[in-house]
PDB file of C-alpha atoms in Angstrom:
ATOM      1  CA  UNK A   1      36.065 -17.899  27.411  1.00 48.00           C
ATOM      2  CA  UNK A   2      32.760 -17.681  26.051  1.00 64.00           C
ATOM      3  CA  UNK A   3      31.755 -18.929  22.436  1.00 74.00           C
ATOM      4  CA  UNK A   4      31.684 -16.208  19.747  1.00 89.00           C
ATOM      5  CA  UNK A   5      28.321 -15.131  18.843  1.00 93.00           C
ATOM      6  CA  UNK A   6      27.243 -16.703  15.801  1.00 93.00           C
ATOM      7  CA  UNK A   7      27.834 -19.947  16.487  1.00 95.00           C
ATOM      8  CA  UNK A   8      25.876 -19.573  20.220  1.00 96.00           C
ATOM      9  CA  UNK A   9      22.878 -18.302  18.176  1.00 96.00           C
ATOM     10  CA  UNK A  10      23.008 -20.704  15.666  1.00 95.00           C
ATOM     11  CA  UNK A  11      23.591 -23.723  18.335  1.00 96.00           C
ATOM     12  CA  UNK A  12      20.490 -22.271  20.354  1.00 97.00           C
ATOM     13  CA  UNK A  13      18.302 -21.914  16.874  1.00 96.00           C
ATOM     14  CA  UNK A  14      18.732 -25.615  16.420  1.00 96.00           C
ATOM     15  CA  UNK A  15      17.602 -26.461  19.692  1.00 97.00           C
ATOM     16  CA  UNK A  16      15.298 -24.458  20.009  1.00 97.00           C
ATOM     17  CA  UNK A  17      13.629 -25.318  17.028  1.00 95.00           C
ATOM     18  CA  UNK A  18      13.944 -28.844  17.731  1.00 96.00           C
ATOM     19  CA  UNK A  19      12.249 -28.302  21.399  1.00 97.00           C
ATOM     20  CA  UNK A  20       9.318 -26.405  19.755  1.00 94.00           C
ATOM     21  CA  UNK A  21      10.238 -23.122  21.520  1.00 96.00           C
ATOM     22  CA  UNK A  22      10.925 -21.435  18.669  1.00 95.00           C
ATOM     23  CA  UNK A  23       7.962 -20.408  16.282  1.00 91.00           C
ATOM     24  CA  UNK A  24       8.998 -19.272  13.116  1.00 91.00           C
ATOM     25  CA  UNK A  25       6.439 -17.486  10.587  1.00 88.00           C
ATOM     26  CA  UNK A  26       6.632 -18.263   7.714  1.00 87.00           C
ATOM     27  CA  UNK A  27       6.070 -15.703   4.906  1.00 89.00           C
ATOM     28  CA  UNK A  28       6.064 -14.512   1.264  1.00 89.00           C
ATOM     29  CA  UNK A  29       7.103 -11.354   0.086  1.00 92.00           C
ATOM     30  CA  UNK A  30       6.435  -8.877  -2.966  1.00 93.00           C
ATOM     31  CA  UNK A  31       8.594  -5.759  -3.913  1.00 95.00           C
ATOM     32  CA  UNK A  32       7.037  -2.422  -4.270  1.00 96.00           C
ATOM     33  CA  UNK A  33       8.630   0.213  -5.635  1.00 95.00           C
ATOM     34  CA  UNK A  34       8.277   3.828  -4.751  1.00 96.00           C
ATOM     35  CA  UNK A  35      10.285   6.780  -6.269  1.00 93.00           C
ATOM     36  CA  UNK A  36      13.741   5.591  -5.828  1.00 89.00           C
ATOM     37  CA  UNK A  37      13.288   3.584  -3.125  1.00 94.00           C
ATOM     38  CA  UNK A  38      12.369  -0.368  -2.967  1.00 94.00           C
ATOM     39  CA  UNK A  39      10.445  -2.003  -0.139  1.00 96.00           C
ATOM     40  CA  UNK A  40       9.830  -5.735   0.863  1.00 96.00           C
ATOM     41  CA  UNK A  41       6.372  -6.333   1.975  1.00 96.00           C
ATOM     42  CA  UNK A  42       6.327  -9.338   3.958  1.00 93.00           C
ATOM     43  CA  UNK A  43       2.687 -11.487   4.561  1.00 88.00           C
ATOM     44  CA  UNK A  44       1.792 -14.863   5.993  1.00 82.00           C
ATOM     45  CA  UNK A  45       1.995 -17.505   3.195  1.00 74.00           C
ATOM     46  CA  UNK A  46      -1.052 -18.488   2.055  1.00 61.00           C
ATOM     47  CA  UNK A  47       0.627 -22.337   2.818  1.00 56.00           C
ATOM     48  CA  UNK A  48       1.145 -21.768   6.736  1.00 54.00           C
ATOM     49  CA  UNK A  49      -2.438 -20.392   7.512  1.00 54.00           C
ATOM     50  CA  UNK A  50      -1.473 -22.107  11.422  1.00 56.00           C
ATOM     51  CA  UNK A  51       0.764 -18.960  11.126  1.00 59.00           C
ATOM     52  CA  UNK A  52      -1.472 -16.193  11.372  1.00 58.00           C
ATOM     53  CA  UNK A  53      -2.284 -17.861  15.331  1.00 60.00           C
ATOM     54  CA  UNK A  54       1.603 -17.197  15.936  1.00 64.00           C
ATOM     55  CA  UNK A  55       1.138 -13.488  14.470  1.00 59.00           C
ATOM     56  CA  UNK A  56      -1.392 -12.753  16.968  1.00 62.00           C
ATOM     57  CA  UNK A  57       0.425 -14.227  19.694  1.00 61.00           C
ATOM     58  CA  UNK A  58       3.851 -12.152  18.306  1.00 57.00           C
ATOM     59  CA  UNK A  59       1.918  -9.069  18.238  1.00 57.00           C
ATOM     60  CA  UNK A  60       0.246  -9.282  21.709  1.00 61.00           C
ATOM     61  CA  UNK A  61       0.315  -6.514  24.379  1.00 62.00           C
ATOM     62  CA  UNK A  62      -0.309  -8.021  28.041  1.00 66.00           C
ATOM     63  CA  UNK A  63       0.842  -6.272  30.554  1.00 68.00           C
ATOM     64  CA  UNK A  64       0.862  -8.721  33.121  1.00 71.00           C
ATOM     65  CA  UNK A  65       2.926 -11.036  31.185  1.00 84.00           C
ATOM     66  CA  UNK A  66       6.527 -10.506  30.692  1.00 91.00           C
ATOM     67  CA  UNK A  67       8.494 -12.867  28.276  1.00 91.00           C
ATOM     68  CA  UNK A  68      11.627 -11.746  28.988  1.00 95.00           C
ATOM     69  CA  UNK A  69      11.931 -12.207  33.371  1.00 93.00           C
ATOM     70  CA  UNK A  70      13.006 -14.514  32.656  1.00 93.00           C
ATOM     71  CA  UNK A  71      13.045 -15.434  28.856  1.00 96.00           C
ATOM     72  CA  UNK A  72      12.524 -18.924  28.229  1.00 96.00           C
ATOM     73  CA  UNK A  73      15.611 -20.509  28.884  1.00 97.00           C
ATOM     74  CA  UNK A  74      15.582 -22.826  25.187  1.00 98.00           C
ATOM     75  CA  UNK A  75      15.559 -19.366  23.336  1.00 98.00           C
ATOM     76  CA  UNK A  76      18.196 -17.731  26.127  1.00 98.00           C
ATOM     77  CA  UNK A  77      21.540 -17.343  23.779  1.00 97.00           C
ATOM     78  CA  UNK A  78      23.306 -16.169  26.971  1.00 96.00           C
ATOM     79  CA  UNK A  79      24.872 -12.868  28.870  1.00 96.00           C
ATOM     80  CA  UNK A  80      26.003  -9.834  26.140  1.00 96.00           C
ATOM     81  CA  UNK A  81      27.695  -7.959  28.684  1.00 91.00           C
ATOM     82  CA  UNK A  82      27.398  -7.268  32.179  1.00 93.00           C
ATOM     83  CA  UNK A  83      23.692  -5.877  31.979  1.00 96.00           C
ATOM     84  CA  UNK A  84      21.767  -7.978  29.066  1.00 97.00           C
ATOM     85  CA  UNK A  85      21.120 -10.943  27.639  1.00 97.00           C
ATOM     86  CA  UNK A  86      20.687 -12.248  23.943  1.00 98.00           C
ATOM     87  CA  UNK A  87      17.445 -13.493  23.143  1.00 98.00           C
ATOM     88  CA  UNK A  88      15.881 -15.573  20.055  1.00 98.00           C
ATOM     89  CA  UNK A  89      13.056 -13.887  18.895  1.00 96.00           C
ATOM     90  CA  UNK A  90      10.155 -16.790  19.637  1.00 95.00           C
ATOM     91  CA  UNK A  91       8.299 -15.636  16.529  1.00 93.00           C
ATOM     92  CA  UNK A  92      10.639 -14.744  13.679  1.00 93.00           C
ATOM     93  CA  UNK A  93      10.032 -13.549  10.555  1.00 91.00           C
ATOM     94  CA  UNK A  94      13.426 -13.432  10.178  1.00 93.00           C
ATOM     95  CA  UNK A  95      16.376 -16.195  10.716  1.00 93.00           C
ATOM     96  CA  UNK A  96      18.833 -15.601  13.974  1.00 95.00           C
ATOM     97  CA  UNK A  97      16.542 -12.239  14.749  1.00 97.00           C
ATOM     98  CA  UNK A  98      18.142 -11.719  18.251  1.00 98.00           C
ATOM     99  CA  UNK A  99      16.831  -9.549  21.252  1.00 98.00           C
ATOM    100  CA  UNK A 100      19.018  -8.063  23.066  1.00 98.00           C
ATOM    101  CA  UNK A 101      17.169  -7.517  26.674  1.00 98.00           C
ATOM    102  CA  UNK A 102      17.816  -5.844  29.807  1.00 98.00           C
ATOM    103  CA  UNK A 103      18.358  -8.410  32.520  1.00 97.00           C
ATOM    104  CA  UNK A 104      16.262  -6.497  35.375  1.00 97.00           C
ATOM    105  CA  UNK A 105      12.741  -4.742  34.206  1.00 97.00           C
ATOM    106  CA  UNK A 106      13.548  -1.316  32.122  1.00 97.00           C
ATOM    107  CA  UNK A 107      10.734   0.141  30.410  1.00 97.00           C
ATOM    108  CA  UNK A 108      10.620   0.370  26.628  1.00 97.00           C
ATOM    109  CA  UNK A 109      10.166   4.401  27.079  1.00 97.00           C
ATOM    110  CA  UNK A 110      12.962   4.685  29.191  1.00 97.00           C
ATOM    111  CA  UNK A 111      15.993   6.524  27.878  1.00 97.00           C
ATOM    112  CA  UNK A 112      18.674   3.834  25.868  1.00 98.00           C
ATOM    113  CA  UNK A 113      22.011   4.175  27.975  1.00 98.00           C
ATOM    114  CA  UNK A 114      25.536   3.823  27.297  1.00 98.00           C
ATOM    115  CA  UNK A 115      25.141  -0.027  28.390  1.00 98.00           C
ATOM    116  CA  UNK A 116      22.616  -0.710  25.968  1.00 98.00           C
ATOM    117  CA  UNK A 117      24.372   0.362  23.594  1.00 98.00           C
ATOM    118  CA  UNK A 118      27.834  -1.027  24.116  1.00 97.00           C
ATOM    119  CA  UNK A 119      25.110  -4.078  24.528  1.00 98.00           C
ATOM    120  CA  UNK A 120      24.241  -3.385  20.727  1.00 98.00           C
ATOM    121  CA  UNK A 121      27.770  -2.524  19.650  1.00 97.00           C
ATOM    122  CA  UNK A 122      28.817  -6.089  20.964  1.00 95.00           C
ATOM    123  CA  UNK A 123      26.576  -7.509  18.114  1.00 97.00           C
ATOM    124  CA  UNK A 124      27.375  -5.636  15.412  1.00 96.00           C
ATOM    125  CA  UNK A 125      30.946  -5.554  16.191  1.00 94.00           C
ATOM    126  CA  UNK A 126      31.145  -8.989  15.724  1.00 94.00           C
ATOM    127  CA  UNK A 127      28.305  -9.727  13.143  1.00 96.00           C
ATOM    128  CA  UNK A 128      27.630  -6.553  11.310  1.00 96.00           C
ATOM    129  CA  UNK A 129      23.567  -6.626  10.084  1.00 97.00           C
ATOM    130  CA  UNK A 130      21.337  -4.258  11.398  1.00 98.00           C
ATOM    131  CA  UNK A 131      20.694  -3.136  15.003  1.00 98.00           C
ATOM    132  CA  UNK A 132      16.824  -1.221  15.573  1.00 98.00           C
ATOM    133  CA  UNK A 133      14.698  -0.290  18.634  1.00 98.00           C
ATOM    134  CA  UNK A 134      10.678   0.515  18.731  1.00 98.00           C
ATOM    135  CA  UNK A 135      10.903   3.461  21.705  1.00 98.00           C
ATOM    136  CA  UNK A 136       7.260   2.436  22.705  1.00 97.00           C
ATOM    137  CA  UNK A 137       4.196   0.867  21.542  1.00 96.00           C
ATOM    138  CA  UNK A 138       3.443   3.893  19.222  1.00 97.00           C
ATOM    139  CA  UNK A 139       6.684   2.853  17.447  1.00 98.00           C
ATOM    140  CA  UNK A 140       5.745  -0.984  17.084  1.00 97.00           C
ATOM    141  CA  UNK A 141       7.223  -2.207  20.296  1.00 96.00           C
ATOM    142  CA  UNK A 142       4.958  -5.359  21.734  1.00 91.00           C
ATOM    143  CA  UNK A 143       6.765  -5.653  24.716  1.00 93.00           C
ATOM    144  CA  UNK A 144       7.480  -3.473  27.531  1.00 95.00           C
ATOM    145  CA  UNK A 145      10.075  -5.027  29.016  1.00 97.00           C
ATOM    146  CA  UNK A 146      13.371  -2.859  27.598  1.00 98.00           C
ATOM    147  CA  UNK A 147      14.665  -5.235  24.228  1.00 98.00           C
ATOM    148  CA  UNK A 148      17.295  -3.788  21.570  1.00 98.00           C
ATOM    149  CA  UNK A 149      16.610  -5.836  18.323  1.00 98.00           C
ATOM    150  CA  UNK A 150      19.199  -7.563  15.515  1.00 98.00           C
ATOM    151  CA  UNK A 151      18.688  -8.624  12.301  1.00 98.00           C
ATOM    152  CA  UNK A 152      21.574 -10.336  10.138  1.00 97.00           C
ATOM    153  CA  UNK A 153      23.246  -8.099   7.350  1.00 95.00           C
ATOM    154  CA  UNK A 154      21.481 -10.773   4.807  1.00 94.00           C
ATOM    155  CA  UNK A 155      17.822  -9.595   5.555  1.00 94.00           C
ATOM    156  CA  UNK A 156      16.436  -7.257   2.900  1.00 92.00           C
ATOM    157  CA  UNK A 157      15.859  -4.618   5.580  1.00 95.00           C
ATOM    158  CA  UNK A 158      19.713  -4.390   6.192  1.00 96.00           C
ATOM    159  CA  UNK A 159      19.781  -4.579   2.264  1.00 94.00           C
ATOM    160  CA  UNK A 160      18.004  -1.236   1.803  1.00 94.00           C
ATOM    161  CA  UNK A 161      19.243   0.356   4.764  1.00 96.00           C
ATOM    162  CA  UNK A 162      22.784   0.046   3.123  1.00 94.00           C
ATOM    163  CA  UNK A 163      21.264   1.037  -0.270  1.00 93.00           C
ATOM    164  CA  UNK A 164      19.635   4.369   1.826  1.00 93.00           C
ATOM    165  CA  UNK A 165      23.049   5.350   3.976  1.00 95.00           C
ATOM    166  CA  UNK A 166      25.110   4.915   0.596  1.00 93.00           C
ATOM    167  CA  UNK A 167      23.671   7.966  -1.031  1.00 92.00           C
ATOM    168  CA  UNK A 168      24.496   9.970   1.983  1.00 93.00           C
ATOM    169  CA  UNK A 169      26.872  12.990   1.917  1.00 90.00           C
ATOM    170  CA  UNK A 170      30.480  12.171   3.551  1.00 83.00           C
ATOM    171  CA  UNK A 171      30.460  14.295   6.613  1.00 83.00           C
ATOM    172  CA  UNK A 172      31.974  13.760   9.704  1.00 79.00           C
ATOM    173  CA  UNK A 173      30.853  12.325  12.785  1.00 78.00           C
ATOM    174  CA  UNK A 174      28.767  14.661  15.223  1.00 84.00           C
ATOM    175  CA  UNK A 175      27.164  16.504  12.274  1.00 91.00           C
ATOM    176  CA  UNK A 176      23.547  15.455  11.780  1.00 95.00           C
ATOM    177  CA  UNK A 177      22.047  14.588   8.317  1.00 96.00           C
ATOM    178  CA  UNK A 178      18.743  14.974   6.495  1.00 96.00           C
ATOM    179  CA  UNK A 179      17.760  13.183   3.490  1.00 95.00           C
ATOM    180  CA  UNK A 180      14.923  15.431   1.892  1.00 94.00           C
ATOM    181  CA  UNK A 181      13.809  12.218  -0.298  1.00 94.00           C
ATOM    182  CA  UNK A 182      12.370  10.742   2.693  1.00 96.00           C
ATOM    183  CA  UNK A 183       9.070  12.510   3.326  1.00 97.00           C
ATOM    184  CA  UNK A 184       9.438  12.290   7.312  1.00 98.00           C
ATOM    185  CA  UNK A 185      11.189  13.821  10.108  1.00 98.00           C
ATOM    186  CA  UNK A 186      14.407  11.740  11.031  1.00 98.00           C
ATOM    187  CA  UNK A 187      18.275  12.378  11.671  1.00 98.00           C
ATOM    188  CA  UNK A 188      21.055  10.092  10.448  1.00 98.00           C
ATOM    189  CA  UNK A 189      24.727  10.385  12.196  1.00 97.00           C
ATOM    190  CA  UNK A 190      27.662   8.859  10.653  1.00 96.00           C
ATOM    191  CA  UNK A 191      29.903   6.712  12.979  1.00 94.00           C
ATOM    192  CA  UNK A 192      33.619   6.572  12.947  1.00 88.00           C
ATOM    193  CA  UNK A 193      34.373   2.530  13.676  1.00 83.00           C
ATOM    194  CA  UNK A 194      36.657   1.660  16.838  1.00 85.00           C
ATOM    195  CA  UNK A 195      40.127  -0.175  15.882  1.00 83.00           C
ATOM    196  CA  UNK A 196      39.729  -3.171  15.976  1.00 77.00           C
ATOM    197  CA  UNK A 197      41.003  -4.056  19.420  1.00 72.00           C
ATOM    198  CA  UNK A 198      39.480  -5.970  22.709  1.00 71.00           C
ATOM    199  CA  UNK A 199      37.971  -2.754  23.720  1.00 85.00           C
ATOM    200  CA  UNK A 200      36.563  -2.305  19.977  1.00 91.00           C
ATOM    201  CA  UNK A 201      32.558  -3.079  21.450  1.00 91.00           C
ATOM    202  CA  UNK A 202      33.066  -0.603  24.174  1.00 94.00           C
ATOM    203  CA  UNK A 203      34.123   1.993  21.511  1.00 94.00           C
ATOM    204  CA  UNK A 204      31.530   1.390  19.169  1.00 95.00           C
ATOM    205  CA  UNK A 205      28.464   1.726  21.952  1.00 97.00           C
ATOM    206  CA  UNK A 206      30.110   4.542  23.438  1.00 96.00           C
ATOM    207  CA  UNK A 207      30.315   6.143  19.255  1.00 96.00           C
ATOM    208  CA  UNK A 208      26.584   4.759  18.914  1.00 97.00           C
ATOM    209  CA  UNK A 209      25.299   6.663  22.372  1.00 98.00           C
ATOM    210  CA  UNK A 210      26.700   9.716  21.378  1.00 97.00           C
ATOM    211  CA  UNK A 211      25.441   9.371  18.311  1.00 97.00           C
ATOM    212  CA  UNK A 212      22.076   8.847  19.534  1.00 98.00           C
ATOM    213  CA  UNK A 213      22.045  11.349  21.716  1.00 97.00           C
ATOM    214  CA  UNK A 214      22.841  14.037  19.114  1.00 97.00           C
ATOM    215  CA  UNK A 215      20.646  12.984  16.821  1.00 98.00           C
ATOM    216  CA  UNK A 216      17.857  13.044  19.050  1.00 98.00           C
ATOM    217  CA  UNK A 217      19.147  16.556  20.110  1.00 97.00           C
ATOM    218  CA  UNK A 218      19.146  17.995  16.086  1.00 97.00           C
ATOM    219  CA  UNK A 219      15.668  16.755  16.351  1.00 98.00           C
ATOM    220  CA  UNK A 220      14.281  18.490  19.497  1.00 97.00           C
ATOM    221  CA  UNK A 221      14.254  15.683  21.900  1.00 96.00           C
ATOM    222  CA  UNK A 222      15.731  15.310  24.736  1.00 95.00           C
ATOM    223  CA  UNK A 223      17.845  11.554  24.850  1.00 95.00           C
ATOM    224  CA  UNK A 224      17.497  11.740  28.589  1.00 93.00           C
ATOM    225  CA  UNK A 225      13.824  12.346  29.015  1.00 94.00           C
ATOM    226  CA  UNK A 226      11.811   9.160  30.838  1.00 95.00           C
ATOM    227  CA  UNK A 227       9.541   8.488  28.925  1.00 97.00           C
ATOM    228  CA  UNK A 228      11.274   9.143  26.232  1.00 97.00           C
ATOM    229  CA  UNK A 229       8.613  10.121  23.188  1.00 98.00           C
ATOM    230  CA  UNK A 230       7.658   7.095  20.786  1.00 98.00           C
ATOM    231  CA  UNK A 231      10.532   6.646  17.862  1.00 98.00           C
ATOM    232  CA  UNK A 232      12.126   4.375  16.504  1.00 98.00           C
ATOM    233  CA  UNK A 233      16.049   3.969  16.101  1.00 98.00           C
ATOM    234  CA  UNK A 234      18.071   2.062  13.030  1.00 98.00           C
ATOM    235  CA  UNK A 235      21.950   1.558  12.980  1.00 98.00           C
ATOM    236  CA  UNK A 236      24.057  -0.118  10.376  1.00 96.00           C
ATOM    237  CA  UNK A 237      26.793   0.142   7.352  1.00 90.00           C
ATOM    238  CA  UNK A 238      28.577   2.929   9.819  1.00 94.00           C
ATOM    239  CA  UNK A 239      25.286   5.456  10.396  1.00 96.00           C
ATOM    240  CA  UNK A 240      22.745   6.093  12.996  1.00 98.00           C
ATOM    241  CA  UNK A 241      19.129   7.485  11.785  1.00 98.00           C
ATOM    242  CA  UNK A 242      16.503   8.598  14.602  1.00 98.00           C
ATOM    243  CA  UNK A 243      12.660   8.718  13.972  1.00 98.00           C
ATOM    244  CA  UNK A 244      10.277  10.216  15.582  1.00 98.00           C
ATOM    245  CA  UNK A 245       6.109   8.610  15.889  1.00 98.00           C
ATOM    246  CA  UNK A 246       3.410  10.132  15.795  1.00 98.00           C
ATOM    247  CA  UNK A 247       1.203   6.270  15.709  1.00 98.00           C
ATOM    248  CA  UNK A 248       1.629   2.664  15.432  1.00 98.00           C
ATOM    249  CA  UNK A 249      -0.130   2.150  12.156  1.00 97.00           C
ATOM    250  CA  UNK A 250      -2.282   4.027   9.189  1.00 97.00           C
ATOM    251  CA  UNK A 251      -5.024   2.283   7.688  1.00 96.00           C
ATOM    252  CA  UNK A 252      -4.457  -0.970   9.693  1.00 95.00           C
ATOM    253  CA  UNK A 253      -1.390  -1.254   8.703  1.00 96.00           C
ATOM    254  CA  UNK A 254       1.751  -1.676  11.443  1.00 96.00           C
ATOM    255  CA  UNK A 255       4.847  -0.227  11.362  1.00 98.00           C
ATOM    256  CA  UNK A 256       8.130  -0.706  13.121  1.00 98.00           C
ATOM    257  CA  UNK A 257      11.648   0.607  12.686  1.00 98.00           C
ATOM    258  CA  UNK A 258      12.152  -2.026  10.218  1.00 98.00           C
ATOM    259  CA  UNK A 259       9.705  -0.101   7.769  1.00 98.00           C
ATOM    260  CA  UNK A 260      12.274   2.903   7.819  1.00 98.00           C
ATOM    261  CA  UNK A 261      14.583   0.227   6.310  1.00 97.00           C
ATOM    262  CA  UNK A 262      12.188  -0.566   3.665  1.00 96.00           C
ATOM    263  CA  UNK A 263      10.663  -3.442   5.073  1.00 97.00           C
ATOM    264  CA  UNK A 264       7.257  -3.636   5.808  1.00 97.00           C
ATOM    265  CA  UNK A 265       4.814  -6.655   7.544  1.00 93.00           C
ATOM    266  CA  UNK A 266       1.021  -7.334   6.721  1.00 92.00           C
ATOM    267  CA  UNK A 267      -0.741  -9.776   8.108  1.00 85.00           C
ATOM    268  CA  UNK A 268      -2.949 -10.260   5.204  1.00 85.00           C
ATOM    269  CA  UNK A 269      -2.573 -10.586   1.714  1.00 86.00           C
ATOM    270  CA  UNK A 270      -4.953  -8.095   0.665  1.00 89.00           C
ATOM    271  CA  UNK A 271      -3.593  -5.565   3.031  1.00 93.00           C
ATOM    272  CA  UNK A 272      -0.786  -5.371   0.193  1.00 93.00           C
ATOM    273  CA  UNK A 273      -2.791  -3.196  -2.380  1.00 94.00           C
ATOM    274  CA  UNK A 274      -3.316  -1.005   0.784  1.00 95.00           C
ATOM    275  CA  UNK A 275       0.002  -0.622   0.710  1.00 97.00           C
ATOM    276  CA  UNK A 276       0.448  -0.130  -2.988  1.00 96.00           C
ATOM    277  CA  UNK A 277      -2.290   2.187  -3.204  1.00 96.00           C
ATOM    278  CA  UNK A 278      -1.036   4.195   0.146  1.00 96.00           C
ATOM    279  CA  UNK A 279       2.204   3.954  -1.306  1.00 97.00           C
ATOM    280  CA  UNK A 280       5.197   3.035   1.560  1.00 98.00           C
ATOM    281  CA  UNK A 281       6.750   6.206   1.679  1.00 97.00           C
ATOM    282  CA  UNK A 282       3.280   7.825   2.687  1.00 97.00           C
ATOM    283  CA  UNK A 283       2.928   4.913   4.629  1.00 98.00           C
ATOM    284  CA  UNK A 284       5.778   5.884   6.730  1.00 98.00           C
ATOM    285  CA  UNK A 285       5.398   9.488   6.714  1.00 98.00           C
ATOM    286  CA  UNK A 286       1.559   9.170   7.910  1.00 98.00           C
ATOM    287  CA  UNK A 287       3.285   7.266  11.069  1.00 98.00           C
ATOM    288  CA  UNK A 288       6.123   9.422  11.998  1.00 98.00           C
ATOM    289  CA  UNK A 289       6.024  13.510  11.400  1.00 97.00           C
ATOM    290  CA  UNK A 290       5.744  15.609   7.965  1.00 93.00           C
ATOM    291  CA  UNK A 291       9.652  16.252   7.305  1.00 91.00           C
TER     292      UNK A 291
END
């Protein structure tokens, strides 16, 4: 019987950050606030300058090199299901950020299945937080090599993402939503949570694929196309929001899935007041589609 989750991460953290595989950035953050909506802006601290050589190396795009056949075994948490495996992230930003990566070579633009999700549904089953995915380097991905992501429900992007889905309406599952306070094209789905119950994963990625694939549908795309367009894709706190991308980045600044959670990365401290005079919302919208 495998070791629950948490404690395999943290276990792995420690040695891995003990064995130098592990690379954490360290960062400071300011809050911006725009309309009704708060963002974290993260940047490399000013105190870790060695940093910014990790940043690079984090944001990278080889495509001869592939991190993750096989991942380096110090950062390898072990098997999440049949089909993947979870995966420190070598460069966090983030404490226990977790990859959650197909064990043969998928593309990034290939469709997500039911596996990958039931994958993803294994996570947050057991640890909640906030599960994403960067469809494609014009959505922030920096590897091709298929990799679901994980952040713990403690980060400020799960934070806001709760904050977001809380002023939803209560509908019922299968009927898609549209917040018209966020200036770009997107779909949230509301999930109905499996039982708890040994087959309670299963349930959950089977409620998160079908959730997927009819938000993706309410949006005009088709979940089964390969390659799939660029989006990006958030779940957490019981929803499921779709995005589609037009670009990686306005004005130099990048933007994954986590900015549709309200948090956003520089890699420079000036590049803040080109956020605050963009303003994030614009930010985002200038990356994805007018709503």
């Amino acid at each position: 019987m495998p070791l629950p989750l948490l404690p395999r991460i943290d276990r792995t953290y420690v040695h891995a950050n003990k064995s130098g595989a592990l690379q954490p950035i360290r960062t400071e953050r300011a809050l911006i606030r725009d309309e009704d909506f708060d963002f974290t802006v993260r940047w490399v601290s000013s105190l870790a300058l060695k940093d910014a050589g990790r940043v690079s190396a984090a944001l990278r795009r080889d495509p001869d090199h592939n991190p993750f056949l096989p991942p380096e075994e110090d950062l390898n948490v072990g098997p999440v299901g049949k089909h993947h495996l979870a995966v420190l992230n070598k460069y966090p930003v983030i404490e226990r950020h977790l990859l959650i990566v197909t064990r043969t070579f998928e593309s990034q633009t290939m469709p997500l299945s039911l596996a990958d999700f039931v994958a993803l549904a294994r996570v947050t089953t057991e640890l909640g937080g906030l599960g994403f995915y960067n469809g494609g380097a014009e959505a922030g991905a920096s590897q091709r090599h298929k990799h679901l992501q994980w952040v713990p429900a403690t980060t400020p992007a799960s934070s806001n993402f709760n904050r977001i889905t809380a002023r939803l309406p209560a509908v019922g599952p299968g009927e898609a939503i549209f917040d018209a306070k966020l200036p770009w094209r997107h779909r949230f789905m509301r999930l109905r949570p499996a039982p708890p119950g040994s087959d309670s994963a299963a349930l959950n990625g089977a409620a998160l694929h079908q959730a997927f694939q009819a938000a993706c549908a309410a949006l005009g795309i088709a979940a089964d196309r390969d390659p799939m367009p660029p989006y990006n894709m958030l779940t957490g706190s019981g929803w499921l929001v779709v995005v589609p991308r037009s670009r990686e980045q306005h004005q130099g600044i990048s933007v994954n899935a986590l900015g549709f959670a309200g948090s956003l990365f520089v890699r420079r401290p000036e590049q803040i007041d080109v956020v605050r005079r963009i303003g994030p919302l614009h930010l985002l919208a200038s990356v994805g589609f007018p709503a």
